């Protein structure tokens, strides 16, 4: 049973409650839709009410107060082409993270573990940053990481935490106050999709390729930044790769059909933002200036307060940046200011997911029309020939 029924639909799954419970009475358990929710062990619970008191869904934390000159908006990318290529957008996260590590700080972000679960983990060496690069289109498991962050801060260590806005809110809620050594980055979040759907997609691929999976790349740039691919590497050496319109997982994700219930009413999809900085893809940046988009990836960077400005200044030598307007940013990222709308067939989708075969789900909800696929291939070939024809 969910510990507080009044927040069942608004619960973010941030895990602030599990971290604050001194009796370890709260566990995160997947519901039928494939989302983790807090459940309580009544035998361990002492009914202190602390879990509800700090819940950022029940008691929203204050976002960064609007100050003069904030948020400052930039189109930016990493000066190192290899890091930019390995990043979902422009590689700004890596530049900021390195500046923290150079000061003996720690970086906290999302990574795959050996079970292909997405977890939040701590990085202390630059060589380990590669596991945190790239988007992971699942809600990561925080586990007891907020507790560890609190200990690091108590020991005066710099901490750079990046996550969804609700995870940043969860960290602030758990800590109870800001800390001069804590720096946060929230991502421009479209919503978190169902784990259940994701692992059913992987299960289907393993059957088709007759092999277990070695690695998953949500944003493979082999066809460019704007035409990214969902790629899977198998232990038998084979590879599956489909662009965002052909991969069933992304077709459903971009239809908003299997997102967490709270994502449709997210109280942190707004400006002012919750993090010191905000990171995302700067979609439509070519409309501002064509030179800002060579299809290798351009980051949207919002500086939300003075601490965010400090992060920005510390990595200036590592990045290329151009000032833009907030209107420019919102034009290609509406999730900066409002959550996505819930599709009318979401409940029907999850009912079918529970009672029908996944092949049925693919055909009914995630199938690409033959015309769309044909036009996509023509467009891709056209871009290829134009690129070859241009002088180098």
Coordinates of C-alpha atoms in Angstrom, one line a residue:
X1 CA 0.0 0.0 0.0
X2 CA 1.3 3.4 -0.9
X3 CA 2.2 5.3 2.3
X4 CA 0.1 8.3 1.5
X5 CA -2.8 7.8 -0.9
X6 CA -3.4 11.5 -1.4
X7 CA -0.1 11.8 -3.3
X8 CA -0.3 8.6 -5.4
X9 CA -0.8 10.5 -8.6
X10 CA 1.5 13.4 -7.7
X11 CA 4.4 11.3 -6.2
X12 CA 7.6 11.9 -8.2
X13 CA 9.4 8.8 -6.9
X14 CA 12.3 11.1 -5.8
X15 CA 13.0 8.8 -2.8
X16 CA 13.4 11.7 -0.2
X17 CA 11.0 9.8 2.0
X18 CA 13.0 6.5 1.9
X19 CA 16.2 8.4 2.8
X20 CA 14.8 10.4 5.7
X21 CA 13.2 7.4 7.4
X22 CA 15.4 6.5 10.3
X23 CA 13.7 3.1 10.7
X24 CA 14.1 2.1 7.1
X25 CA 10.4 1.4 7.0
X26 CA 9.8 2.7 3.5
X27 CA 10.7 0.8 0.3
X28 CA 10.3 1.7 -3.3
X29 CA 8.2 -0.9 -5.2
X30 CA 7.1 -0.9 -8.8
X31 CA 3.4 -0.6 -9.5
X32 CA 1.5 -2.3 -12.3
X33 CA 2.5 0.5 -14.7
X34 CA 6.2 0.0 -14.0
X35 CA 6.8 3.1 -11.8
X36 CA 8.4 3.0 -8.4
X37 CA 6.3 4.2 -5.4
X38 CA 7.0 4.3 -1.7
X39 CA 5.4 1.5 0.4
X40 CA 5.5 1.3 4.2
X41 CA 6.3 -1.5 6.6
X42 CA 3.8 -0.8 9.4
X43 CA 5.7 -3.0 11.8
X44 CA 8.8 -0.7 11.5
X45 CA 7.0 2.6 11.2
X46 CA 6.8 4.8 14.3
X47 CA 4.4 7.3 12.7
X48 CA 6.7 10.3 13.1
X49 CA 5.2 11.8 9.9
X50 CA 8.6 13.0 8.7
X51 CA 8.2 11.3 5.3
X52 CA 5.1 13.4 4.5
X53 CA 6.6 16.5 6.0
X54 CA 9.6 16.5 3.6
X55 CA 7.7 15.2 0.6
X56 CA 8.3 17.8 -2.3
X57 CA 5.0 16.7 -3.8
X58 CA 3.0 17.5 -0.7
X59 CA 5.1 20.5 0.3
X60 CA 6.7 21.9 -2.8
X61 CA 10.1 23.5 -2.2
X62 CA 10.9 27.0 -3.3
X63 CA 12.4 27.3 -6.7
X64 CA 15.2 29.8 -7.4
X65 CA 13.8 33.3 -6.8
X66 CA 13.9 35.4 -9.9
X67 CA 16.8 37.9 -9.6
X68 CA 18.0 40.6 -11.9
X69 CA 19.8 39.1 -15.0
X70 CA 18.5 35.5 -14.2
X71 CA 17.9 33.2 -15.8
X72 CA 20.8 33.9 -18.2
X73 CA 20.4 31.8 -21.3
X74 CA 23.2 30.4 -23.5
X75 CA 23.7 28.1 -26.5
X76 CA 26.9 26.2 -25.7
X77 CA 29.1 23.2 -26.4
X78 CA 32.3 21.5 -25.2
X79 CA 35.5 22.5 -27.0
X80 CA 36.5 18.8 -27.1
X81 CA 34.9 17.2 -30.2
X82 CA 35.1 13.7 -28.7
X83 CA 33.2 14.6 -25.5
X84 CA 30.6 16.5 -27.6
X85 CA 30.1 13.4 -29.7
X86 CA 29.6 11.2 -26.7
X87 CA 27.2 13.6 -25.1
X88 CA 23.5 13.8 -25.8
X89 CA 23.7 17.5 -26.8
X90 CA 26.8 19.8 -26.4
X91 CA 28.7 18.2 -23.6
X92 CA 28.3 21.1 -21.1
X93 CA 27.7 18.7 -18.2
X94 CA 31.1 17.2 -18.7
X95 CA 32.8 20.6 -18.6
X96 CA 31.1 21.6 -15.4
X97 CA 31.7 18.2 -13.8
X98 CA 35.4 18.3 -14.6
X99 CA 35.7 21.7 -12.9
X100 CA 34.2 20.2 -9.7
X101 CA 36.4 17.1 -9.9
X102 CA 39.5 19.3 -10.3
X103 CA 38.7 20.8 -6.9
X104 CA 38.4 17.3 -5.3
X105 CA 34.7 17.4 -5.4
X106 CA 32.2 14.7 -6.3
X107 CA 29.7 14.5 -9.2
X108 CA 26.4 12.7 -8.9
X109 CA 24.4 11.6 -11.9
X110 CA 22.5 8.8 -13.7
X111 CA 24.3 5.7 -15.1
X112 CA 23.5 2.1 -16.1
X113 CA 24.5 -0.6 -13.7
X114 CA 25.4 -4.2 -14.8
X115 CA 21.7 -5.2 -14.7
X116 CA 20.9 -2.4 -17.2
X117 CA 19.1 -0.5 -14.4
X118 CA 19.5 3.3 -14.3
X119 CA 20.8 4.4 -10.9
X120 CA 22.2 7.6 -9.5
X121 CA 25.9 7.2 -8.4
X122 CA 28.9 9.2 -7.2
X123 CA 31.9 9.8 -9.5
X124 CA 35.2 11.0 -8.0
X125 CA 37.5 10.5 -11.0
X126 CA 37.3 12.2 -14.5
X127 CA 37.8 8.8 -16.2
X128 CA 34.5 7.7 -14.7
X129 CA 32.5 10.6 -16.1
X130 CA 31.8 8.6 -19.3
X131 CA 29.1 6.5 -17.5
X132 CA 27.2 9.7 -16.6
X133 CA 27.2 11.1 -20.1
X134 CA 24.2 10.7 -22.4
X135 CA 20.5 10.7 -21.6
X136 CA 18.9 7.9 -19.8
X137 CA 15.2 7.9 -20.5
X138 CA 14.2 6.2 -17.3
X139 CA 13.8 7.5 -13.8
X140 CA 17.0 6.5 -12.0
X141 CA 17.0 4.8 -8.6
X142 CA 18.4 7.1 -5.9
X143 CA 18.5 4.4 -3.2
X144 CA 20.3 5.9 -0.1
X145 CA 22.3 8.4 -2.1
X146 CA 20.9 11.6 -0.4
X147 CA 22.3 10.3 2.9
X148 CA 25.7 9.9 1.4
X149 CA 25.6 13.4 -0.1
X150 CA 24.7 14.8 3.3
X151 CA 27.8 13.2 4.8
X152 CA 30.0 14.6 2.0
X153 CA 28.6 18.1 2.5
X154 CA 29.2 17.7 6.3
X155 CA 32.8 17.0 5.5
X156 CA 33.0 20.2 3.5
X157 CA 33.3 18.4 0.1
X158 CA 32.0 20.0 -3.1
X159 CA 29.1 18.2 -4.6
X160 CA 27.6 18.6 -8.1
X161 CA 24.3 16.8 -8.4
X162 CA 22.4 16.5 -11.6
X163 CA 19.0 14.9 -12.2
X164 CA 15.4 15.6 -13.1
X165 CA 13.8 18.7 -11.5
X166 CA 11.9 16.5 -9.0
X167 CA 15.1 14.7 -8.0
X168 CA 16.8 18.0 -7.4
X169 CA 13.8 19.0 -5.3
X170 CA 14.0 15.7 -3.4
X171 CA 17.6 16.3 -2.5
X172 CA 16.8 19.9 -1.2
X173 CA 13.8 18.5 0.7
X174 CA 15.9 15.8 2.3
X175 CA 18.7 18.2 3.3
X176 CA 16.3 20.8 4.6
X177 CA 18.4 23.7 3.5
X178 CA 20.8 24.8 0.8
X179 CA 24.5 24.2 1.4
X180 CA 27.4 26.5 0.1
X181 CA 29.2 23.4 -1.2
X182 CA 26.2 22.0 -3.0
X183 CA 25.7 22.8 -6.7
X184 CA 22.8 21.4 -8.7
X185 CA 21.7 21.0 -12.3
X186 CA 18.2 20.1 -13.3
X187 CA 17.5 18.8 -16.8
X188 CA 14.8 19.9 -19.2
X189 CA 12.6 17.0 -18.5
X190 CA 9.9 15.7 -20.9
X191 CA 8.7 13.2 -18.4
X192 CA 10.0 9.8 -17.2
X193 CA 8.7 6.7 -19.1
X194 CA 7.7 3.3 -17.7
X195 CA 10.4 0.8 -16.8
X196 CA 8.0 -1.9 -17.7
X197 CA 7.7 -0.8 -21.3
X198 CA 11.4 -0.3 -21.6
X199 CA 12.3 -3.8 -20.4
X200 CA 9.6 -5.4 -22.6
X201 CA 11.3 -3.7 -25.6
X202 CA 14.6 -5.1 -24.5
X203 CA 13.1 -8.5 -23.9
X204 CA 11.7 -8.5 -27.5
X205 CA 15.1 -7.5 -28.9
X206 CA 16.9 -10.2 -27.0
X207 CA 14.6 -12.8 -28.5
X208 CA 15.0 -11.4 -32.0
X209 CA 18.8 -11.2 -31.9
X210 CA 19.2 -14.4 -29.8
X211 CA 21.6 -12.7 -27.4
X212 CA 21.6 -10.9 -24.1
X213 CA 22.3 -7.1 -24.2
X214 CA 25.6 -5.5 -23.4
X215 CA 24.9 -1.8 -23.8
X216 CA 22.0 0.6 -24.5
X217 CA 22.4 4.0 -26.1
X218 CA 19.3 6.2 -26.0
X219 CA 20.9 9.0 -28.0
X220 CA 23.3 7.5 -30.6
X221 CA 24.5 10.4 -32.8
X222 CA 25.6 8.2 -35.8
X223 CA 23.1 10.1 -38.0
X224 CA 23.6 13.4 -36.3
X225 CA 22.2 15.2 -33.2
X226 CA 18.8 16.0 -34.5
X227 CA 18.3 12.5 -36.0
X228 CA 19.6 10.5 -33.1
X229 CA 19.1 6.8 -32.8
X230 CA 18.1 4.3 -30.1
X231 CA 20.9 1.7 -30.3
X232 CA 21.5 -1.6 -28.5
X233 CA 24.7 -3.7 -28.5
X234 CA 24.4 -7.4 -27.9
X235 CA 26.9 -9.7 -26.4
X236 CA 27.1 -11.8 -29.6
X237 CA 28.4 -8.7 -31.4
X238 CA 25.2 -7.7 -33.2
X239 CA 23.7 -4.2 -33.1
X240 CA 20.2 -2.9 -33.3
X241 CA 19.8 0.8 -34.2
X242 CA 16.7 2.8 -35.2
X243 CA 16.2 6.5 -35.4
X244 CA 13.7 8.2 -33.0
X245 CA 10.8 7.8 -35.4
X246 CA 11.4 4.1 -36.1
X247 CA 12.2 2.9 -32.6
X248 CA 9.0 1.8 -30.9
X249 CA 10.2 3.0 -27.5
X250 CA 10.8 6.5 -28.7
X251 CA 7.6 6.6 -30.7
X252 CA 5.6 5.9 -27.5
X253 CA 7.8 8.3 -25.4
X254 CA 7.3 11.2 -27.8
X255 CA 3.5 10.5 -27.8
X256 CA 3.7 10.9 -24.0
X257 CA 1.6 7.8 -23.7
X258 CA 3.6 5.9 -21.0
X259 CA 4.9 8.6 -18.7
X260 CA 4.7 8.6 -14.9
X261 CA 1.3 10.0 -13.7
X262 CA 2.9 12.9 -11.9
X263 CA 4.8 14.1 -15.0
X264 CA 1.5 15.4 -16.5
X265 CA 1.1 17.8 -13.5
X266 CA 4.7 18.4 -12.6
X267 CA 5.0 21.4 -10.3
X268 CA 8.7 21.9 -11.2
X269 CA 8.3 22.3 -14.9
X270 CA 8.4 26.1 -14.7
X271 CA 10.6 29.1 -14.4
X272 CA 12.1 29.9 -11.9
X273 CA 13.8 26.6 -12.0
X274 CA 14.8 24.4 -9.0
X275 CA 18.5 23.9 -9.9
X276 CA 21.4 26.3 -9.9
X277 CA 21.6 25.7 -13.6
X278 CA 19.4 23.9 -16.2
X279 CA 20.7 21.7 -19.0
X280 CA 19.1 20.4 -22.1
X281 CA 19.1 20.3 -25.9
X282 CA 18.9 23.6 -27.6
X283 CA 16.3 22.6 -30.2
X284 CA 15.6 25.1 -33.0
X285 CA 18.9 26.9 -32.2
X286 CA 19.5 27.1 -36.0
X287 CA 16.6 29.7 -36.2
X288 CA 18.7 32.0 -34.0
X289 CA 21.9 31.6 -35.9
X290 CA 22.8 28.8 -38.3
X291 CA 26.4 28.6 -37.1
X292 CA 25.1 27.5 -33.7
X293 CA 24.0 24.2 -35.2
X294 CA 26.3 21.9 -37.1
X295 CA 24.3 18.9 -36.1
X296 CA 27.0 17.7 -33.6
X297 CA 24.9 18.8 -30.6
X298 CA 24.2 22.2 -28.9
X299 CA 23.4 22.5 -25.2
X300 CA 20.8 24.8 -23.7
X301 CA 22.2 26.3 -20.6
X302 CA 20.2 28.3 -18.1
X303 CA 22.1 30.1 -15.3
X304 CA 19.4 30.4 -12.6
X305 CA 21.3 32.1 -9.7
X306 CA 24.7 33.2 -8.4
X307 CA 25.8 29.7 -7.7
X308 CA 24.9 28.7 -11.2
X309 CA 27.0 31.7 -12.4
X310 CA 29.9 30.4 -10.4
X311 CA 29.7 27.0 -12.2
X312 CA 29.5 28.7 -15.6
X313 CA 32.5 30.9 -14.9
X314 CA 34.6 28.0 -13.7
X315 CA 34.3 26.1 -17.0
X316 CA 34.6 29.1 -19.4
X317 CA 37.9 27.8 -20.9
X318 CA 36.3 24.5 -21.8
X319 CA 33.2 25.6 -23.6
X320 CA 32.0 27.8 -26.5
X321 CA 28.9 29.8 -25.6
X322 CA 26.6 32.4 -27.2
X323 CA 24.1 34.4 -25.2
X324 CA 20.4 33.9 -26.2
X325 CA 17.0 34.9 -24.9
X326 CA 14.6 33.0 -22.7
X327 CA 12.1 33.2 -25.6
X328 CA 14.7 31.4 -27.8
X329 CA 15.0 28.6 -25.2
X330 CA 11.3 28.1 -24.7
X331 CA 10.6 28.0 -28.4
X332 CA 12.3 24.6 -28.7
X333 CA 11.7 23.4 -25.1
X334 CA 8.2 24.0 -23.9
X335 CA 8.8 21.7 -21.0
X336 CA 10.8 24.5 -19.4
X337 CA 7.6 26.2 -18.4
X338 CA 4.9 23.6 -18.4
X339 CA 4.4 19.8 -18.3
X340 CA 3.2 17.7 -21.2
X341 CA -0.5 16.9 -21.5
X342 CA -1.8 13.5 -20.6
X343 CA -3.0 11.6 -23.7
X344 CA -6.7 10.5 -23.5
X345 CA -5.7 6.9 -24.2
X346 CA -3.0 6.5 -21.5
X347 CA -5.2 4.5 -19.2
X348 CA -6.3 2.3 -22.1
X349 CA -2.6 1.8 -23.0
X350 CA -1.6 0.5 -19.5
X351 CA -4.7 -1.7 -19.3
X352 CA -3.7 -3.3 -22.6
X353 CA -0.1 -3.6 -21.4
X354 CA -1.3 -5.6 -18.4
X355 CA -3.7 -7.9 -20.3
X356 CA -2.4 -8.1 -23.9
X357 CA 0.8 -9.4 -25.6
X358 CA 3.5 -6.9 -26.3
X359 CA 3.1 -7.6 -30.0
X360 CA -0.4 -6.3 -29.7
X361 CA 0.9 -3.2 -27.9
X362 CA 3.4 -2.6 -30.7
X363 CA 0.8 -2.8 -33.5
X364 CA -1.9 -0.8 -31.7
X365 CA 0.1 2.1 -30.2
X366 CA 3.7 2.1 -31.4
X367 CA 3.6 1.2 -35.1
X368 CA 5.1 3.6 -37.6
X369 CA 3.1 4.2 -40.8
X370 CA 4.8 3.0 -44.0
X371 CA 4.5 6.5 -45.5
X372 CA 6.2 8.2 -42.5
X373 CA 9.0 5.7 -42.7
X374 CA 9.4 6.1 -46.5
X375 CA 9.5 10.0 -46.2
X376 CA 12.0 9.7 -43.4
X377 CA 14.4 7.6 -45.4
X378 CA 14.2 10.0 -48.4
X379 CA 14.9 12.9 -46.1
X380 CA 18.0 11.1 -44.6
X381 CA 19.4 10.2 -48.1
X382 CA 18.9 13.8 -49.2
X383 CA 20.8 15.1 -46.3
X384 CA 23.6 12.6 -46.9
X385 CA 24.0 13.7 -50.6
X386 CA 24.0 17.4 -49.7
X387 CA 26.6 16.8 -47.0
X388 CA 28.8 15.0 -49.5
X389 CA 28.4 17.7 -52.1
X390 CA 29.4 20.6 -49.8
X391 CA 33.0 21.7 -50.0
X392 CA 35.1 20.6 -47.0

